[in-house]
Coordinates of C-alpha atoms in Angstrom, one line a residue:
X1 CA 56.3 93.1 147.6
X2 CA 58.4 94.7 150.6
X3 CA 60.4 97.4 149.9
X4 CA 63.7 95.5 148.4
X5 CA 62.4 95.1 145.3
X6 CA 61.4 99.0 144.9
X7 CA 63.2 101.4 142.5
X8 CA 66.1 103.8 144.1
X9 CA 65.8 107.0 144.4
X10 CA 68.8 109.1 142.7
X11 CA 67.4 112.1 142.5
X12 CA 67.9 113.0 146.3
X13 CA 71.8 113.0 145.2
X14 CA 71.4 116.7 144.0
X15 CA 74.6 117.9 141.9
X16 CA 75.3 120.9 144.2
X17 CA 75.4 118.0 147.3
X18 CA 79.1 117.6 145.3
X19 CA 81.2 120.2 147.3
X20 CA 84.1 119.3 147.1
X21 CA 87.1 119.3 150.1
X22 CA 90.8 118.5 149.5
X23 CA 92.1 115.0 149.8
X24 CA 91.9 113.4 153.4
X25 CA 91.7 109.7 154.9
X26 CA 88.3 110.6 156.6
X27 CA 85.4 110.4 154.6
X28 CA 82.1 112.4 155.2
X29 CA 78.7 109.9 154.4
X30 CA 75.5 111.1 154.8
X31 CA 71.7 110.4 153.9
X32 CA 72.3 107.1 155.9
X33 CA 68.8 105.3 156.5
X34 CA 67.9 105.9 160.1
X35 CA 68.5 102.3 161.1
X36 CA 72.0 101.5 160.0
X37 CA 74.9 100.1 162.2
X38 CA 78.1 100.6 162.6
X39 CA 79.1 97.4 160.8
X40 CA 77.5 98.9 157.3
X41 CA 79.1 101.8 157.1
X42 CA 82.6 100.1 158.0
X43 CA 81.8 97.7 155.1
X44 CA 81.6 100.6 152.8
X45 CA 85.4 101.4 153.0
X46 CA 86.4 97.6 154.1
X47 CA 87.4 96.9 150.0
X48 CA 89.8 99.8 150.0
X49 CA 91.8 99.7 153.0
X50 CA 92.1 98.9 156.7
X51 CA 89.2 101.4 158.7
X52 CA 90.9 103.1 161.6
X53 CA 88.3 104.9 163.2
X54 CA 84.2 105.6 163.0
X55 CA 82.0 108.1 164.3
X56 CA 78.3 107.8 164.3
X57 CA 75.6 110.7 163.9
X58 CA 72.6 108.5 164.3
X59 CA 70.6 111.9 164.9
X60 CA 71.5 113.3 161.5
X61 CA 72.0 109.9 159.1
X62 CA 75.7 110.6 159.1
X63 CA 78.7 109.1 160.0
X64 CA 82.8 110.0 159.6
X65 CA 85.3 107.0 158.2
X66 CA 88.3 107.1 158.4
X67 CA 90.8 105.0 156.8
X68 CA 94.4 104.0 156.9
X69 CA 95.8 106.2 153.7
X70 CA 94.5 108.9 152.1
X71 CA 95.4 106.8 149.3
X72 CA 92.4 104.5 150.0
X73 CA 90.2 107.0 150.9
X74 CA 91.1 108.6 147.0
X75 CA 89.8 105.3 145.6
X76 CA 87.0 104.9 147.7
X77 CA 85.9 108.1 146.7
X78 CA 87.0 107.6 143.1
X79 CA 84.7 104.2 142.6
X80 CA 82.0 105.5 144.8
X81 CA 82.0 108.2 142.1
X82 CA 81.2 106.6 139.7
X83 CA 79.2 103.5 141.8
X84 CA 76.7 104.6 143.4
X85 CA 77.5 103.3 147.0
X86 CA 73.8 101.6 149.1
X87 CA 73.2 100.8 152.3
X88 CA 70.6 98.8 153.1
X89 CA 69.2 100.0 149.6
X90 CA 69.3 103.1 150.4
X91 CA 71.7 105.6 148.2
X92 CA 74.0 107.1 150.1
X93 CA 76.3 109.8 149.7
X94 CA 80.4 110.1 150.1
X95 CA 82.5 112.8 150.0
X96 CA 86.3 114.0 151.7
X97 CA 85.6 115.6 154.8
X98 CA 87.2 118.6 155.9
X99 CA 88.9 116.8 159.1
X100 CA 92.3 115.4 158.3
X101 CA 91.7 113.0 161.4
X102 CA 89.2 111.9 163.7
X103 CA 89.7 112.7 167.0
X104 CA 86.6 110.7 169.2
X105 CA 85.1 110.5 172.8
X106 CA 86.1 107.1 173.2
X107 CA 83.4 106.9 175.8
X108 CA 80.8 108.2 174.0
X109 CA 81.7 106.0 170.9
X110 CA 82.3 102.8 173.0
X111 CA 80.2 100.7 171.0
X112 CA 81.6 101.9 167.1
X113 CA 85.2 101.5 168.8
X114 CA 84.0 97.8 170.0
X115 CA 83.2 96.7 166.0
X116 CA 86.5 98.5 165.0
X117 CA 88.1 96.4 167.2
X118 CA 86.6 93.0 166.0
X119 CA 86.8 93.8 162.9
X120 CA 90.8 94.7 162.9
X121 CA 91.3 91.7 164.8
X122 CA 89.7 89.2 162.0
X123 CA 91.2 91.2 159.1
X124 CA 94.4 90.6 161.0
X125 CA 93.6 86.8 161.2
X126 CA 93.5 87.1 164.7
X127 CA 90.5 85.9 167.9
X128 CA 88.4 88.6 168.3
X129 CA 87.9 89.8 172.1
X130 CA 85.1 91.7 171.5
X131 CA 81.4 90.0 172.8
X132 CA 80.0 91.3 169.2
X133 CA 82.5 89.7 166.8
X134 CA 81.4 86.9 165.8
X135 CA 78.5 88.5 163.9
X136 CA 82.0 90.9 162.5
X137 CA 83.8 88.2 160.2
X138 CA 81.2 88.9 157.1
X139 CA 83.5 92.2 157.0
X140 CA 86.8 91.0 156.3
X141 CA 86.9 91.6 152.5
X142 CA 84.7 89.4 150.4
X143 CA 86.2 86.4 149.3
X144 CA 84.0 85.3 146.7
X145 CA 81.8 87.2 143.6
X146 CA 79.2 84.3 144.1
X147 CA 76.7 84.3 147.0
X148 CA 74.6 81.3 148.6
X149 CA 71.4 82.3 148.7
X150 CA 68.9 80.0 150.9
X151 CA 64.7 80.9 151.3
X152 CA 63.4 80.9 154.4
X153 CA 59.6 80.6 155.2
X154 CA 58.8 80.5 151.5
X155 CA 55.3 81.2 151.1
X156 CA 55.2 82.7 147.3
X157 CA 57.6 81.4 144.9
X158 CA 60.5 83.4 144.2
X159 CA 61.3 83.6 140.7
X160 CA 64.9 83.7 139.3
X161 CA 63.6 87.2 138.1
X162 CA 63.1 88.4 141.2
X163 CA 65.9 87.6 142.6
X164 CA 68.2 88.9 139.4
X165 CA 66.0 92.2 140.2
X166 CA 66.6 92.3 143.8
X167 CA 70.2 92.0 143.6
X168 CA 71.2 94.3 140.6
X169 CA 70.7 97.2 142.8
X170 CA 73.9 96.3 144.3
X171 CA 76.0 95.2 140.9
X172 CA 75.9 93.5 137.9
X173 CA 74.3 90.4 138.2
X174 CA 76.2 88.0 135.6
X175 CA 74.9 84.6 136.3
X176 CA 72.3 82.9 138.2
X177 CA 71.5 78.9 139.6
X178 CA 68.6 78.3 141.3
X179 CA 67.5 74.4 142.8
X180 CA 65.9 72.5 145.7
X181 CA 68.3 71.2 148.5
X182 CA 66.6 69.5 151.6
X183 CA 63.0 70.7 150.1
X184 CA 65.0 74.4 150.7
X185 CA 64.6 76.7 147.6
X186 CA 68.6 78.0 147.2
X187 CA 70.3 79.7 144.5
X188 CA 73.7 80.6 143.6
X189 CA 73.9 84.3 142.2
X190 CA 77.2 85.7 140.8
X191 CA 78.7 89.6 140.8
X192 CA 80.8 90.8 138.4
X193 CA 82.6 92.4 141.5
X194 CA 83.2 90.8 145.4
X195 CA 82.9 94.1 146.8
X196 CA 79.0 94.2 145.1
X197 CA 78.4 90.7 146.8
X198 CA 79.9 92.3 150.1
X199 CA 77.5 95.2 150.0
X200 CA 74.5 92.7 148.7
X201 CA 74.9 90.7 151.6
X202 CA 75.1 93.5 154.2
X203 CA 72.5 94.9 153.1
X204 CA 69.3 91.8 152.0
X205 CA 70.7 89.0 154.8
X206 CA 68.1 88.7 157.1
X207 CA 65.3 90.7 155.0
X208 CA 62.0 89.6 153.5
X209 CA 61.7 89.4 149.9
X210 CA 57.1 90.0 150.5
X211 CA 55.9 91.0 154.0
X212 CA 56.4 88.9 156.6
X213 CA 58.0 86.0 154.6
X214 CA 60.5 84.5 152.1
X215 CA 63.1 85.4 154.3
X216 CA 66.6 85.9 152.4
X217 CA 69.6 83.7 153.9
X218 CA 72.8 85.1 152.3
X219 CA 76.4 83.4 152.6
X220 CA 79.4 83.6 150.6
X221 CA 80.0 80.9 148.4
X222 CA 83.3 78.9 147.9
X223 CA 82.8 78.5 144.0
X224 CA 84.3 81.9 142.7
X225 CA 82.2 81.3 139.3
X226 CA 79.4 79.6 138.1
X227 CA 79.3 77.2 135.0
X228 CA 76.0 78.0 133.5
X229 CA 74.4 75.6 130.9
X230 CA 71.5 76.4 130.3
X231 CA 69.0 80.2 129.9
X232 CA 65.9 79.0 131.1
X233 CA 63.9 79.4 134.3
X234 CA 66.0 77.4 136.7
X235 CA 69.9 78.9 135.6
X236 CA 70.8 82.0 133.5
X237 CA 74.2 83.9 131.6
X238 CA 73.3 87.3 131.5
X239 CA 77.0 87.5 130.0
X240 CA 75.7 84.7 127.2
X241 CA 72.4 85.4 125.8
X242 CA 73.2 82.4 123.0
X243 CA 72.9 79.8 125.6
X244 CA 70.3 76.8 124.9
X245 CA 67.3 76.3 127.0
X246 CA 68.4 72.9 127.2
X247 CA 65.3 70.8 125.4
X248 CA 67.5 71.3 122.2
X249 CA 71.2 70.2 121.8
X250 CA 74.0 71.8 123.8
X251 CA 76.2 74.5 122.7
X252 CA 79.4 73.2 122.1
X253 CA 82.2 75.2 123.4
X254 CA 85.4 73.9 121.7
X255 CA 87.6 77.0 123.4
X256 CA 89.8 74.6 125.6
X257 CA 89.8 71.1 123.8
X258 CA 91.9 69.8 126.9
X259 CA 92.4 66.0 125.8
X260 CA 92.3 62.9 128.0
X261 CA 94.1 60.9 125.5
X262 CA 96.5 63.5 124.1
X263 CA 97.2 66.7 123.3
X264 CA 94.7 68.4 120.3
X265 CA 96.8 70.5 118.1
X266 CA 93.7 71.4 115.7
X267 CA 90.0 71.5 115.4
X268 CA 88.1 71.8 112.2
X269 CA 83.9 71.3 112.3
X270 CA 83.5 70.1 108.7
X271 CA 81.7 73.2 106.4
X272 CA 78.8 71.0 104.9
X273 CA 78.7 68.2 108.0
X274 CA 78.5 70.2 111.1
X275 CA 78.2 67.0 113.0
X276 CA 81.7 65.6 112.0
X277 CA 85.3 67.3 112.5
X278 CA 88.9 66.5 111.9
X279 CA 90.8 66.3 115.3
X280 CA 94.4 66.5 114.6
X281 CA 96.1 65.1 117.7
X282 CA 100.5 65.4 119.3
X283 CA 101.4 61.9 117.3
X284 CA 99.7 59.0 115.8
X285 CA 100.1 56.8 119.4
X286 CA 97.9 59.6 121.0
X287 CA 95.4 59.3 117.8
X288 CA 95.1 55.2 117.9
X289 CA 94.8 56.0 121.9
X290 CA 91.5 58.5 121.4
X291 CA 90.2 56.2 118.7
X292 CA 90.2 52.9 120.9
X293 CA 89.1 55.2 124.1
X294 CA 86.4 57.0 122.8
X295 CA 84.7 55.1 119.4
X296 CA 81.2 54.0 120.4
X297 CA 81.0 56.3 123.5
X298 CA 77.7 57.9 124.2
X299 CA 77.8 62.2 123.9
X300 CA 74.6 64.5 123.9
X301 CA 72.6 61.6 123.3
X302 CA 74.3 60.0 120.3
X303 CA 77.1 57.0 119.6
X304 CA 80.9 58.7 118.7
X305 CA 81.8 57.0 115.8
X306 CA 86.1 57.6 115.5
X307 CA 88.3 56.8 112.8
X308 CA 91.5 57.1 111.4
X309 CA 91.5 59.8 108.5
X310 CA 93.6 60.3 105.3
X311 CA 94.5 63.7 106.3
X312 CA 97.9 64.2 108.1
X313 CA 97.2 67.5 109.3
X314 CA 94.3 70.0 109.4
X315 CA 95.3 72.7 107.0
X316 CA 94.4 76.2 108.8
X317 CA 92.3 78.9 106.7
X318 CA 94.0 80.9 104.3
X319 CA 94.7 84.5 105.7
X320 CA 91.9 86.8 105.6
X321 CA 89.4 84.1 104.7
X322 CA 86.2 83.5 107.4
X323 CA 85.5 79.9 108.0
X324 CA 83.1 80.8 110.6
X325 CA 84.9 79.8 113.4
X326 CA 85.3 76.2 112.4
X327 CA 88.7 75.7 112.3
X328 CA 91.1 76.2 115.6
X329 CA 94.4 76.0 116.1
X330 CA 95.6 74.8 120.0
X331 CA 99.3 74.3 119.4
X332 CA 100.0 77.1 122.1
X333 CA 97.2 76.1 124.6
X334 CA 98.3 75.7 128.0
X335 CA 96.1 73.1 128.8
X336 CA 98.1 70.0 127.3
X337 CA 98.4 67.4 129.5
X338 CA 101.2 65.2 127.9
X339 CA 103.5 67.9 126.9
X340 CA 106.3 67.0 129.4
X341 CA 108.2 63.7 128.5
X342 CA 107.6 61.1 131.3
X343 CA 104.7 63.0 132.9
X344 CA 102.7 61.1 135.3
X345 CA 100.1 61.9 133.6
X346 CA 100.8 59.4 130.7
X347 CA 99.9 56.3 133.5
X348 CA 96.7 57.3 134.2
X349 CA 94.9 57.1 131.2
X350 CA 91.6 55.3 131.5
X351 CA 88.9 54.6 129.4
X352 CA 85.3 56.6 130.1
X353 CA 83.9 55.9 133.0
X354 CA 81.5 56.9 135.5
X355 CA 83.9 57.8 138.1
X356 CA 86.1 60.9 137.8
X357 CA 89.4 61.7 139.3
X358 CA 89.8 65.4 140.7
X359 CA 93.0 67.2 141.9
X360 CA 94.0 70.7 142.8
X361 CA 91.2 71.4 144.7
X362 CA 91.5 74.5 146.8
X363 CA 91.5 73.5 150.7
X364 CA 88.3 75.5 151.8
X365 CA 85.9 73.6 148.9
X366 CA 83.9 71.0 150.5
X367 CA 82.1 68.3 149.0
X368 CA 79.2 70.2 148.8
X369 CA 80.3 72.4 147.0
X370 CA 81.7 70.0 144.3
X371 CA 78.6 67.9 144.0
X372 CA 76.7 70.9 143.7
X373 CA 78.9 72.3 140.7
X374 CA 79.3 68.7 138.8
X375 CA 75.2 68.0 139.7
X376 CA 74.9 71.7 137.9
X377 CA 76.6 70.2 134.5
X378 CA 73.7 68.0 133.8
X379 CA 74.0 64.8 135.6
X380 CA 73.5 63.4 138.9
X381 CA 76.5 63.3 142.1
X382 CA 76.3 59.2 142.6
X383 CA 79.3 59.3 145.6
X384 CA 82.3 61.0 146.9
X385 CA 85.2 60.6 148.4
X386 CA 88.3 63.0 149.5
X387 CA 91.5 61.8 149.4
X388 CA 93.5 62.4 152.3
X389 CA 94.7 65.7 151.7
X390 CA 91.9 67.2 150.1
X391 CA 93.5 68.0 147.1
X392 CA 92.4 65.3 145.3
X393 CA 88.9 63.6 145.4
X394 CA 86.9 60.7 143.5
X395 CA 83.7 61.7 142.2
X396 CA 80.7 59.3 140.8
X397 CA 77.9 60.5 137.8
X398 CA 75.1 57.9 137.5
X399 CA 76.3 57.1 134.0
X400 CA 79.7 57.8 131.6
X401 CA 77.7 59.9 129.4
X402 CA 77.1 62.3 132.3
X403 CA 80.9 61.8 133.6
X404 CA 82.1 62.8 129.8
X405 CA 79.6 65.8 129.6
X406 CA 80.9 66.7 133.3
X407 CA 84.7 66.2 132.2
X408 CA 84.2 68.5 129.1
X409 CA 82.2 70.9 131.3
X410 CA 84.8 71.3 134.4
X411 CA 88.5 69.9 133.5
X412 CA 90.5 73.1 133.9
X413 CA 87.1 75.2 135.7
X414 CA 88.5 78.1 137.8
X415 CA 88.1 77.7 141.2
X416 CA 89.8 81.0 142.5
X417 CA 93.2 81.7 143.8
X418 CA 94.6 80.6 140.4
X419 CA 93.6 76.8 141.3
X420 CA 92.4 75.8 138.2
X421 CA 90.4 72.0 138.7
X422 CA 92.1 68.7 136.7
X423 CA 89.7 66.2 135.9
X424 CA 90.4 62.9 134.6
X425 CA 88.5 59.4 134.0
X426 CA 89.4 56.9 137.0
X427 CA 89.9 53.1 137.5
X428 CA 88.6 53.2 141.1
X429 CA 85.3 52.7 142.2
X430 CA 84.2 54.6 145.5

């Protein structure tokens, strides 16, 4: 194995390396490996702040920063301090420099000032002029915790351990998918930070995971989190070390109990007949709704059977008293979807079926990106269709058990930018 996968070496950051300078917007980084550019070091300070001005000591492995604020440059410094920053994998070292400026030779610095430039000008949202910048727009600030990872010239397997391995150097890995697209092995790997993905990708695009192949192909990803089913060797929670392996039965996560036929007030998973439960719903129109709707569906394998009960409400446990997590109480949720009197949402209530209705989807997801998340929940994409203004789409599973395991899976699934999906069964066929 190259050297990505190699342990770092901390102990070059000695403790008396830690002089420390007053305050000031231009930072001092040294022990920079030999073959860094300009670009790296400007993504180092990109998360904090706007980067006003670079200068390069190629000759000694160092380079001067210098940011907008001293304000930035204090929390640079300050997470840097406790993160230990890498370039190219390489441990680097940050401190204030004793210059409250930069003052540079702009002809002798032509080329850093030429990145600056491109790099201001896409942060602004503007055209580049610069003959370099297209490869600049990775360092506008990273707009996604999830990376696309795509395995070029793939020679020896790459195991979902090897890539959680490789990539914690940067972060903290929290989730991982991996599959097969166009006979390419890809995976989806998720940060708990963007600005770890940022430095992950600056640093492993382009680089081989063994000599001379299994090349690593690293974009941001649109999805801004990953919904992971299953811990075996294909996906994996490092956040949820309870999840199935998926030959058994599914975990059932009851936390958001957002209903398609009304709104759940209470759950309670019966004590001695964990595969039955109370379901206490708004009113009994909403009830007789779920009951015709739902009884005889197919779910993880097995028939629903709905009836009517003798209970009018779901008493809560007694204060103090443990029932295990059994009983929930949703009354305050904010994912009823028939609390509003004459919502729209009241005429489109469908029974199951394969086709799914989606809306408030953020502009820049593509379709790709949808199949690949409701393909993820266990099922298989069929056909899709946008609606006009990409907000809204139509999406096909093979069968209504998978489009009911999907609904569960993804109605309300964060998308980023506080666009939270809505999905609903649809009449149409695409």
């Amino acid at each position: 194995m190259s050297g990505i996968a190699n342990g770092n070496d901390n102990k070059k950051l000695r403790v008396e390396d830690r002089m420390e300078s007053p305050p000031s917007r231009v930072l001092h980084i040294r022990k920079l490996p030999s073959e860094v550019s300009e670009t790296e070091v400007i993504a180092l300070g990109l998360p904090f702040g706007k980067v006003t001005n670079i200068l390069m000591l190629k000759g000694k492995n160092q380079a001067f920063l210098e940011l907008g604020t001293e304000e930035a440059a204090i929390t640079m410094v300050n997470y840097y301090t406790a993160v230990t920053p890498h370039v190219r994998n390489v441990p680097v070292f940050i401190q204030f420099s004793n210059h409250k400026e930069l003052k540079t030779d702009n002809a002798l610095n032509q080329r850093a000032q030429a990145v600056l430039q491109a790099v201001t000008a896409v942060q602004a949202g503007g055209t580049p002029t610069s003959g370099s910048a297209a490869s600049e727009s990775a360092l506008t600030p990273a707009p996604s915790p999830v990376l696309r990872i795509i395995i070029d010239n793939m020679f020896y397997p790459v195991t979902l351990d090897v890539l959680q391995q490789i990539f914690s150097k940067f972060g903290t890995v929290m989730k991982i998918i991996t599959f097969t697209k166009n006979n390419q092995f890809q995976a989806l790997l998720q940060f708990s930070d963007p600005v770890n993905a940022q430095q992950a990708k600056l640093s492993l695009d382009g680089q081989n995971i063994y000599n001379a192949c299994c090349t690593l192909r690293i974009d941001f990803s649109k999805l801004v989190n990953l919904n992971v089913k299953y811990n075996n060797d294909k996906s994996r929670d490092y956040t949820r070390p309870e999840l199935p392996a998926g030959d058994g039965q599914p975990a059932v996560d009851s936390s958001g109990a957002a209903g398609v036929y009304g709104d759940v007030q209470r759950v309670k998973i019966l004590y001695n007949k964990k595969d039955s439960a109370l379901i206490q719903m708004a009113d009994a129109n909403q009830a007789q709704l779920a009951m015709s709707h739902l009884n005889g569906q197919k779910m993880y394998g097995k028939i629903i059977r709905v009836t009517l009960s003798k209970h009018q409400t779901v008493q809560l446990p007694r204060e103090g008293l443990d029932d295990q997590g059994l009983t929930k109480d949703f009354t305050s949720s904010p994912l009823h979807r028939f609390k509003k009197p004459g919502s729209k949402n009241f005429q489109n209530i469908f029974p199951p079926s394969a086709t799914l209705h989606l809306s408030n989807i953020p502009q820049d997801v593509t379709e790709e990106d949808l199949r690949l998340l409701f393909s993820n929940s266990g099922g298989t994409v069929k056909a899709f269709k946008f609606f006009q203004d990409h907000k809204m789409a139509l999406l096909q599973m093979s069968t209504v058990e998978e489009a009911i395991q999907a609904l569960i899976d993804l109605h309300n699934y964060n998308m980023g930018d506080n666009h939270h999906l809505r999905v609903s069964f649809s009449k149409s066929t695409i």
